[in-house]
Coordinates of C-alpha atoms in Angstrom, one line a residue:
V1 CA 29.2 31.2 -52.5
V2 CA 32.7 29.6 -52.5
V3 CA 32.2 28.4 -48.9
C4 CA 28.8 26.8 -49.8
L5 CA 30.4 25.0 -52.8
I6 CA 33.2 23.7 -50.7
A7 CA 30.7 22.4 -48.2
V8 CA 28.6 20.6 -50.8
L9 CA 31.8 19.1 -52.3
A10 CA 32.9 17.8 -48.9
L11 CA 29.6 16.2 -48.3
V12 CA 29.6 14.5 -51.7
W13 CA 33.1 13.2 -51.2
T14 CA 32.4 11.8 -47.7
M15 CA 29.1 10.0 -48.6
P16 CA 29.5 6.3 -49.2
E17 CA 29.2 5.2 -52.8
I18 CA 25.9 3.7 -53.8
P19 CA 26.4 0.1 -55.3
K20 CA 26.2 -0.1 -59.1
T21 CA 24.3 -3.4 -58.8
V22 CA 21.1 -2.0 -57.4
K23 CA 18.1 -3.6 -59.1
T24 CA 14.7 -2.4 -60.0
G25 CA 12.5 -2.6 -56.9
E26 CA 15.4 -2.2 -54.5
I27 CA 16.7 0.8 -52.5
C28 CA 19.8 1.8 -50.5
L29 CA 19.2 3.3 -47.0
P30 CA 21.3 3.9 -43.9
S31 CA 21.2 0.8 -41.7
E32 CA 21.8 0.1 -38.0
I33 CA 25.0 -1.9 -38.7
G34 CA 26.6 0.2 -41.5
P35 CA 26.4 3.3 -43.7
L36 CA 24.2 1.9 -46.4
K37 CA 22.2 -1.3 -47.0
C38 CA 20.6 -2.2 -50.3
G39 CA 17.6 -4.5 -50.6
S40 CA 13.9 -4.7 -51.1
T41 CA 12.3 -1.3 -51.1
V42 CA 9.3 -2.4 -49.0
D43 CA 11.4 -4.2 -46.3
L44 CA 14.1 -1.5 -46.1
L45 CA 11.6 1.3 -45.9
H46 CA 9.6 -0.6 -43.2
G47 CA 12.7 -1.1 -41.1
Y48 CA 14.1 2.4 -41.6
L49 CA 10.8 4.1 -40.7
E50 CA 10.3 1.8 -37.7
R51 CA 13.7 2.8 -36.3
E52 CA 13.2 6.5 -37.0
I53 CA 9.7 6.5 -35.5
A54 CA 10.9 4.6 -32.4
T55 CA 13.7 7.2 -31.9
K56 CA 11.3 10.1 -32.3
Y57 CA 8.8 8.5 -30.0
D58 CA 11.4 8.0 -27.2
E59 CA 12.4 11.7 -27.6
V60 CA 8.8 12.9 -27.4
K61 CA 8.2 10.6 -24.4
R62 CA 11.2 12.0 -22.6
Q63 CA 10.0 15.6 -23.3
D64 CA 6.6 14.8 -22.1
Q65 CA 7.9 13.2 -18.9
K66 CA 10.0 16.2 -18.2
K67 CA 7.0 18.5 -18.8
Q68 CA 4.9 16.5 -16.3
E69 CA 7.7 16.6 -13.7
N70 CA 8.0 20.4 -14.1
H71 CA 4.2 20.7 -13.9
L72 CA 4.0 18.6 -10.7
K73 CA 6.7 20.7 -9.1
K74 CA 4.8 23.9 -10.0
V75 CA 1.5 22.5 -8.7
S76 CA 3.1 21.1 -5.5
A77 CA 4.8 24.5 -4.7
R78 CA 1.4 26.2 -5.3
L79 CA -0.5 23.7 -3.1
M80 CA 2.1 24.0 -0.4
N81 CA 1.7 27.8 -0.3
I82 CA -2.1 27.5 -0.2
Y83 CA -2.6 24.7 2.3
D84 CA 0.7 25.2 4.4
K85 CA 1.7 21.7 4.2
T86 CA -1.6 20.2 5.3
F87 CA -2.3 18.9 1.7
W88 CA 0.5 16.4 2.0
E89 CA -0.6 15.4 5.6
M90 CA -4.1 14.2 4.4
K91 CA -3.2 10.6 4.9
P92 CA -5.8 7.8 5.7
A93 CA -6.0 7.5 9.5
A94 CA -8.4 6.1 12.1
K95 CA -8.6 5.5 15.9
L96 CA -11.4 3.6 17.5
T97 CA -12.4 2.8 21.0
G98 CA -14.1 -0.3 22.3
K99 CA -17.7 -1.0 23.4
E100 CA -19.7 -3.9 24.8
Q101 CA -19.4 -7.0 22.7
P102 CA -22.2 -9.1 21.3
D103 CA -22.6 -12.7 22.3
L104 CA -20.0 -15.1 21.0
R105 CA -20.9 -16.8 17.7
K106 CA -21.2 -20.6 17.6
T107 CA -18.4 -20.8 14.9
D108 CA -16.1 -19.0 17.3
S109 CA -16.7 -21.1 20.4
N110 CA -13.8 -23.3 19.8
A111 CA -11.5 -20.9 17.9
D112 CA -8.1 -20.1 19.2
M113 CA -8.7 -16.4 18.8
V114 CA -11.9 -14.4 18.2
P115 CA -12.3 -11.0 16.6
I116 CA -13.6 -7.9 18.4
R117 CA -16.7 -7.2 16.4
E118 CA -18.0 -4.0 17.8
W119 CA -16.2 -0.6 18.1
R120 CA -17.5 2.9 18.6
N121 CA -17.8 4.5 15.2
G122 CA -19.7 7.2 13.4
R123 CA -21.5 9.5 15.8
E124 CA -20.3 7.5 18.7
L125 CA -16.9 8.8 18.2
Y126 CA -18.0 12.4 18.9
D127 CA -17.6 11.9 22.7
T128 CA -14.3 10.1 22.4
K129 CA -10.8 10.8 21.1
G130 CA -11.4 8.5 18.2
F131 CA -11.8 9.4 14.5
I132 CA -12.0 8.0 10.9
R133 CA -10.7 10.2 8.2
Y134 CA -9.4 10.4 4.6
G135 CA -10.8 7.3 3.1
I136 CA -10.6 4.7 5.9
R137 CA -14.0 2.9 6.2
Y138 CA -15.5 0.9 9.1
R139 CA -17.2 -2.3 8.2
N140 CA -18.4 -5.1 10.5
G141 CA -15.8 -4.3 13.2
R142 CA -13.0 -3.9 10.7
L143 CA -11.1 -0.9 9.2
V144 CA -10.9 -1.0 5.4
V145 CA -7.7 0.5 3.9
P146 CA -8.4 2.9 0.9
V147 CA -5.0 3.0 -0.8
D148 CA -1.7 1.0 -1.0
G149 CA 1.0 2.1 1.3
T150 CA 3.0 1.7 4.5
Y151 CA 0.8 2.1 7.6
F152 CA 1.5 2.2 11.3
I153 CA -0.9 -0.1 13.1
Y154 CA -1.4 -0.5 16.8
S155 CA -3.8 -1.8 19.4
N156 CA -4.0 -1.4 23.1
L157 CA -6.3 -3.6 25.4
D158 CA -6.9 -4.1 29.0
F159 CA -7.8 -7.6 30.2
F160 CA -9.5 -8.7 33.4
E161 CA -10.1 -12.3 34.5
S162 CA -11.8 -13.6 37.7
C163 CA -9.7 -15.7 40.2
N164 CA -10.4 -18.3 42.8
P165 CA -10.4 -16.4 46.2
S166 CA -9.0 -19.3 48.0
S167 CA -5.9 -19.7 45.9
G168 CA -5.7 -16.7 43.7
L169 CA -5.5 -19.0 40.6
P170 CA -7.3 -17.8 37.5
D171 CA -10.8 -19.3 37.2
V172 CA -10.3 -20.6 33.6
K173 CA -10.8 -24.1 32.0
D174 CA -7.1 -24.3 30.9
I175 CA -4.5 -22.2 32.8
N176 CA -1.9 -23.4 30.3
K177 CA -3.7 -21.7 27.4
P178 CA -2.0 -18.2 27.2
I179 CA -3.7 -14.8 26.7
K180 CA -3.4 -13.7 23.1
H181 CA -3.9 -10.4 21.4
G182 CA -3.2 -9.5 17.8
I183 CA -4.0 -7.5 14.6
F184 CA -5.0 -9.4 11.5
K185 CA -5.6 -8.4 7.9
F186 CA -7.9 -10.0 5.3
N187 CA -8.3 -9.2 1.6
I188 CA -11.2 -10.7 -0.3
L189 CA -9.0 -11.1 -3.4
E190 CA -6.5 -13.3 -1.5
G191 CA -9.2 -15.1 0.4
E192 CA -7.1 -15.8 3.6
E193 CA -6.5 -14.0 6.8
K194 CA -2.9 -13.1 7.9
E195 CA -1.5 -12.2 11.3
L196 CA 0.4 -8.9 11.3
V197 CA 1.5 -8.5 14.9
S198 CA 0.6 -10.2 18.2
N199 CA 1.3 -10.5 21.9
V200 CA 1.2 -13.6 24.1
Q201 CA 1.1 -13.5 27.9
P202 CA 0.8 -16.3 30.5
H203 CA -1.8 -16.4 33.2
T204 CA -0.5 -15.3 36.7
I205 CA -1.6 -15.8 40.3
S206 CA -3.7 -12.9 41.5
T207 CA -2.2 -10.8 44.4
N208 CA -5.6 -9.8 45.6
R209 CA -7.0 -13.3 45.0
Y210 CA -10.2 -12.0 43.3
Y211 CA -9.1 -11.0 39.8
N212 CA -6.2 -10.4 37.5
S213 CA -5.6 -7.5 35.2
Y214 CA -3.3 -7.5 32.1
N215 CA -2.3 -4.8 29.6
S216 CA -1.4 -5.7 26.0
Y217 CA 0.0 -3.3 23.5
V218 CA 1.0 -4.3 19.9
S219 CA 2.3 -2.1 17.1
S220 CA 4.0 -2.5 13.7
L221 CA 4.6 -1.0 10.3
A222 CA 2.7 -2.9 7.7
E223 CA 2.6 -2.8 3.9
L224 CA -1.1 -2.8 3.1
K225 CA -3.0 -2.8 -0.1
A226 CA -6.3 -1.0 -1.0
G227 CA -9.2 -3.2 0.2
D228 CA -7.2 -4.8 3.1
E229 CA -9.4 -5.2 6.2
L230 CA -7.9 -4.9 9.6
S231 CA -9.3 -6.6 12.7
V232 CA -8.2 -7.1 16.3
K233 CA -8.5 -10.6 17.9
V234 CA -8.2 -11.9 21.4
S235 CA -8.0 -15.5 22.8
N236 CA -11.0 -14.8 25.1
I237 CA -13.5 -12.2 24.5
T238 CA -14.9 -12.4 28.0
Y239 CA -11.7 -10.8 29.3

């Protein structure tokens, strides 16, 4: 009992004194800048409750976030045990192989580069090493990205052009126009196409005087967004 009385007396002595000039309709409450602040009951109560609720909300939010992190760790560990790491390797991926191309469109006749519009897809991939999995979609010769992320993109093409047998020079309209090959992306929300990676090669004189063969490989890491459409373009589709 003596200890309790001493504790009560100590609290009373250490509490700040309430001003004697407090009027009717006013109240004194702890403030953010000092021990006590007196003023309008409504205003002070509003401010005091707002601060207290914000503090409690932050505390509850931190606790909830910690619970979510712990839950994710437990679920991740359980899934890893069940699927033996394959769960985390289910990433969007695709690999397509080419096929005979349709006739060139009139709008592409004077274009610097034209897209490859046809690839083996769907059932046609059964007899190839190609695949489309985990959300990637094929649409009008393009691959559509399902989720945001960093993707490794690549394309490998072989080109063949006929040459003049008498000289070995490429049989083309403009030998100064190089051979181009690149990967492009388009997003309907942005409304414009962007080149991601490309390769440029000059024409060469044929050693066999009948045809030239070229190989072009391009690759890059690209930051892509959901809905981005990837296409491959070349300077001359007849190659």
